PDB file of C-alpha atoms in Angstrom:
ATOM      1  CA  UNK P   1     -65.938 -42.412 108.105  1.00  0.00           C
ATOM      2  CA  UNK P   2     -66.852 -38.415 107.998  1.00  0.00           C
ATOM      3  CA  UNK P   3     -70.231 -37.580 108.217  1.00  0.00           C
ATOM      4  CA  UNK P   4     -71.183 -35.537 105.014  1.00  0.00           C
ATOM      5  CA  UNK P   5     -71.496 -31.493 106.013  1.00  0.00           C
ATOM      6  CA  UNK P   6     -75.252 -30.649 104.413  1.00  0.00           C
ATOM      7  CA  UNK P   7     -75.458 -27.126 103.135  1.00  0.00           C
ATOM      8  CA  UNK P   8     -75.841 -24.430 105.466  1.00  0.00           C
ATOM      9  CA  UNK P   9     -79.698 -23.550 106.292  1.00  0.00           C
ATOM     10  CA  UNK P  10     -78.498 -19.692 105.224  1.00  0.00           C
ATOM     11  CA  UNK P  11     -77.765 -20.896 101.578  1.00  0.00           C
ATOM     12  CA  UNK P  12     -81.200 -19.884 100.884  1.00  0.00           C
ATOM     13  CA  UNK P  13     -81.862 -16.643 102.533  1.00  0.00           C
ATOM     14  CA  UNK P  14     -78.065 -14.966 102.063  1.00  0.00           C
ATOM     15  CA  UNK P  15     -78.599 -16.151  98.452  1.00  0.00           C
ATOM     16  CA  UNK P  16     -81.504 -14.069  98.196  1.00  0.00           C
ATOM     17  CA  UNK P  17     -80.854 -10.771  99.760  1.00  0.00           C
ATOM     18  CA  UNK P  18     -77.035 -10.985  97.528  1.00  0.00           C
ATOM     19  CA  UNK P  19     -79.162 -11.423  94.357  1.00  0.00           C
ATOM     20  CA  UNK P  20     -81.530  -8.404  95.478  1.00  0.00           C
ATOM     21  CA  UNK P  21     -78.058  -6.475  96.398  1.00  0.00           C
ATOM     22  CA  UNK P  22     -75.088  -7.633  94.718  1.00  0.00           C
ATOM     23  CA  UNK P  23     -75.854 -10.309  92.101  1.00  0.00           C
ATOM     24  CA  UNK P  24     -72.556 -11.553  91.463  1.00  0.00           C
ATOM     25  CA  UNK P  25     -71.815 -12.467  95.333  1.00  0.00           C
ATOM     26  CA  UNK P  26     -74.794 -14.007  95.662  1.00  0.00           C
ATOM     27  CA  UNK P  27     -73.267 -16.938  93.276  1.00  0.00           C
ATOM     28  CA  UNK P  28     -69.853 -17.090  95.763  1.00  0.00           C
ATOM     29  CA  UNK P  29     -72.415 -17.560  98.809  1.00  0.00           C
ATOM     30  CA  UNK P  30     -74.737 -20.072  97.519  1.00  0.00           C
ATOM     31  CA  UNK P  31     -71.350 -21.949  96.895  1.00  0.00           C
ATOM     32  CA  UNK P  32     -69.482 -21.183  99.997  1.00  0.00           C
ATOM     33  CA  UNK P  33     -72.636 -22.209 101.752  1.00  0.00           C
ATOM     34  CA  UNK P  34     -72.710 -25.471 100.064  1.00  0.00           C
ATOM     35  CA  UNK P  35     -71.219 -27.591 102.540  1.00  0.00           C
ATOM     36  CA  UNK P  36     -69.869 -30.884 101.179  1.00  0.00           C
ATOM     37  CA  UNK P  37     -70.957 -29.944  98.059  1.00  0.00           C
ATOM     38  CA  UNK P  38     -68.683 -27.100  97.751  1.00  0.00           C
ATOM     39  CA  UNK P  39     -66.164 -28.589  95.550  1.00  0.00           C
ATOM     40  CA  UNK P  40     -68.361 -30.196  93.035  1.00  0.00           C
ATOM     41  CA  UNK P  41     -69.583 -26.238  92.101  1.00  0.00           C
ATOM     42  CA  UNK P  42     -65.877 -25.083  92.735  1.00  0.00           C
ATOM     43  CA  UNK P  43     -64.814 -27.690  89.633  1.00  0.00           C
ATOM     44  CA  UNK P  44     -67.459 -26.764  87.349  1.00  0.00           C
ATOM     45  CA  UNK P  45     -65.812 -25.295  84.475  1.00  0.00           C
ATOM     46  CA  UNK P  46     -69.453 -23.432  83.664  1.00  0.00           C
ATOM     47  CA  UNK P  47     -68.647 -22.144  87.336  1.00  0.00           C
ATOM     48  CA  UNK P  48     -64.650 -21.409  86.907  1.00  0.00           C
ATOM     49  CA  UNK P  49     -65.544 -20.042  83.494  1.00  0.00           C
ATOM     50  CA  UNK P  50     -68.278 -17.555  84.997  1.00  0.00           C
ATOM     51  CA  UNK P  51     -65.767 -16.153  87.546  1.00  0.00           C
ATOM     52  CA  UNK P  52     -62.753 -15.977  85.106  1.00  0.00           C
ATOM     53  CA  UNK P  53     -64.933 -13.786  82.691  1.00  0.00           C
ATOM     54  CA  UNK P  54     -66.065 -11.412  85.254  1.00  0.00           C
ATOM     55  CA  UNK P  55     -62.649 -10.863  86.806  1.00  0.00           C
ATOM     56  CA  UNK P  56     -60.826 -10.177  83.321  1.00  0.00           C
ATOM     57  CA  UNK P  57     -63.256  -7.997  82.816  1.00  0.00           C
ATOM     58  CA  UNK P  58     -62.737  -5.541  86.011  1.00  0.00           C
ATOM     59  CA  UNK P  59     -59.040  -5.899  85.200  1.00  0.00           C
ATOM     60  CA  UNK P  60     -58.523  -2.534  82.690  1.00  0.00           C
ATOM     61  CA  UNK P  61     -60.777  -0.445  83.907  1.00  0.00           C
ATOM     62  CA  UNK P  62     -58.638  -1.379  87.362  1.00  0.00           C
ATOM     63  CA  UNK P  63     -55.318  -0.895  85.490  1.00  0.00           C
ATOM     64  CA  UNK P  64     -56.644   2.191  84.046  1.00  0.00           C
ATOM     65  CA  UNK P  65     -57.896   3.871  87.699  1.00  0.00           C
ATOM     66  CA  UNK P  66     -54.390   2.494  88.789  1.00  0.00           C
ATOM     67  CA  UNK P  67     -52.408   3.834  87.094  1.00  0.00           C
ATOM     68  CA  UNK P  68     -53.982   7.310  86.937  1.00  0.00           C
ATOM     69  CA  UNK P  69     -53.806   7.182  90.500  1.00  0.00           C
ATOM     70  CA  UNK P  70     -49.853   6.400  90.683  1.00  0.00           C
ATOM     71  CA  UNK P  71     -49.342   9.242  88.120  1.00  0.00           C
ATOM     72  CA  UNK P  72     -48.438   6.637  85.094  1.00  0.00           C
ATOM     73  CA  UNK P  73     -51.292   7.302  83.229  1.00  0.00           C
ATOM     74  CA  UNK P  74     -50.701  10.406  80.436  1.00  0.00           C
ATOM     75  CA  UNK P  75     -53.932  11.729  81.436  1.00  0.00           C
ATOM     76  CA  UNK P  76     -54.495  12.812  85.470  1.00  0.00           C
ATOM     77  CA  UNK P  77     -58.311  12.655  84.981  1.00  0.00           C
ATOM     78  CA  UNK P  78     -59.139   9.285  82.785  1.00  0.00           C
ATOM     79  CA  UNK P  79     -62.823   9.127  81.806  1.00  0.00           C
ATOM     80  CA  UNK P  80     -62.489   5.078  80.970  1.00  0.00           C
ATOM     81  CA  UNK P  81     -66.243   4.875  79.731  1.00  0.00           C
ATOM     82  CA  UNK P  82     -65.631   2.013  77.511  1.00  0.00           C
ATOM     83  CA  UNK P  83     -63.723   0.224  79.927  1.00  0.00           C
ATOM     84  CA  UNK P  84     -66.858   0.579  82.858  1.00  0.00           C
ATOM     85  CA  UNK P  85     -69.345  -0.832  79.655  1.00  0.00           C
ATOM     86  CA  UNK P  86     -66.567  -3.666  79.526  1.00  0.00           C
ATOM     87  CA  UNK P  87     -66.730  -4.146  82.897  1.00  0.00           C
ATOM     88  CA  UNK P  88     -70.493  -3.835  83.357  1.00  0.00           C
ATOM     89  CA  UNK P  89     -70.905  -6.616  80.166  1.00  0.00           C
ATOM     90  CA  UNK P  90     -68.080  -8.719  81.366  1.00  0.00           C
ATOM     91  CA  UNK P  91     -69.800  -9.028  85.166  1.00  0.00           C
ATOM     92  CA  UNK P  92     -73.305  -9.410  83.714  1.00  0.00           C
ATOM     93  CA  UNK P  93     -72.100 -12.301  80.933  1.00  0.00           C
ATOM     94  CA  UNK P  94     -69.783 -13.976  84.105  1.00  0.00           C
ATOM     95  CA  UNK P  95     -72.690 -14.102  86.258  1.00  0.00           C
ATOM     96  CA  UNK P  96     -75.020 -15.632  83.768  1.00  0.00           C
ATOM     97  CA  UNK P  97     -72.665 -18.383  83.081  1.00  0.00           C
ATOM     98  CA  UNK P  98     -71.882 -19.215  86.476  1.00  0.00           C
ATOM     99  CA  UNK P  99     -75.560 -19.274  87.285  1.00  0.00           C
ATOM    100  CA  UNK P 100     -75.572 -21.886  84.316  1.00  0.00           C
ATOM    101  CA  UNK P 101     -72.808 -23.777  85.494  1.00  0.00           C
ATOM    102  CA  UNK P 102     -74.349 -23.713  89.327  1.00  0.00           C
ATOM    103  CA  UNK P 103     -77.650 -25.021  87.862  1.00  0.00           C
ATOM    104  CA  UNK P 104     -76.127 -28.022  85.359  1.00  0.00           C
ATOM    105  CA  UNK P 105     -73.981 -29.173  88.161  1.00  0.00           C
ATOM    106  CA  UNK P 106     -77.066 -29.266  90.325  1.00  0.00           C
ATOM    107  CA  UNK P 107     -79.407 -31.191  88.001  1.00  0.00           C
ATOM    108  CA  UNK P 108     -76.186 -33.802  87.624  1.00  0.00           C
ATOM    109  CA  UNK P 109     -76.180 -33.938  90.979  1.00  0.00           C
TER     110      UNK P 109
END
């Protein structure tokens, strides 16, 4: 038999000073930092879900900058302000669901 891996005494504090910092990370550390637990958040679909939303959401305004960049865009200079509000709603709705999904896979644990 394995012995089970708890979660890692930093789950707490890196958790905290991510959330102060950089919200969305601090959901991929208190994950990471799970220990055996790890896959039961990683198969969450409220989890999954969370993460798929905020990454579709970076990926036009990261097209856009792109392709400006390589000189495919018609415009040199894009000013993609829609696509940053897209991006800013898409990682604040992602996080919020993830959070959800972290916490209901918690409580049925």
């Amino acid at each position: 038999m394995t012995a089970q891996r708890p979660p890692s005494p930093w789950r707490l504090p890196v958790t905290l000073v991510l959330a102060l910092t950089l919200s969305p990370l601090a959901i991929v550390a208190w994950v990471c930092l799970s220990g055996d637990q790890r896959a039961v958040y990683w198969r969450s679909r409220g989890v999954r879900g969370g993460l798929w939303v905020a990454v579709g959401a970076a990926l036009p305004l990261l097209f856009v900058s792109a392709a400006a960049a390589l000189g495919l865009w018609p415009d040199p200079n894009p000013n993609p302000v829609g696509l940053g509000l897209l991006f800013a709603a898409g990682l604040a709705l992602g996080s919020v669901l993830a959070v959800l999904g972290m916490v209901w896979t918690h409580v049925r644990r």
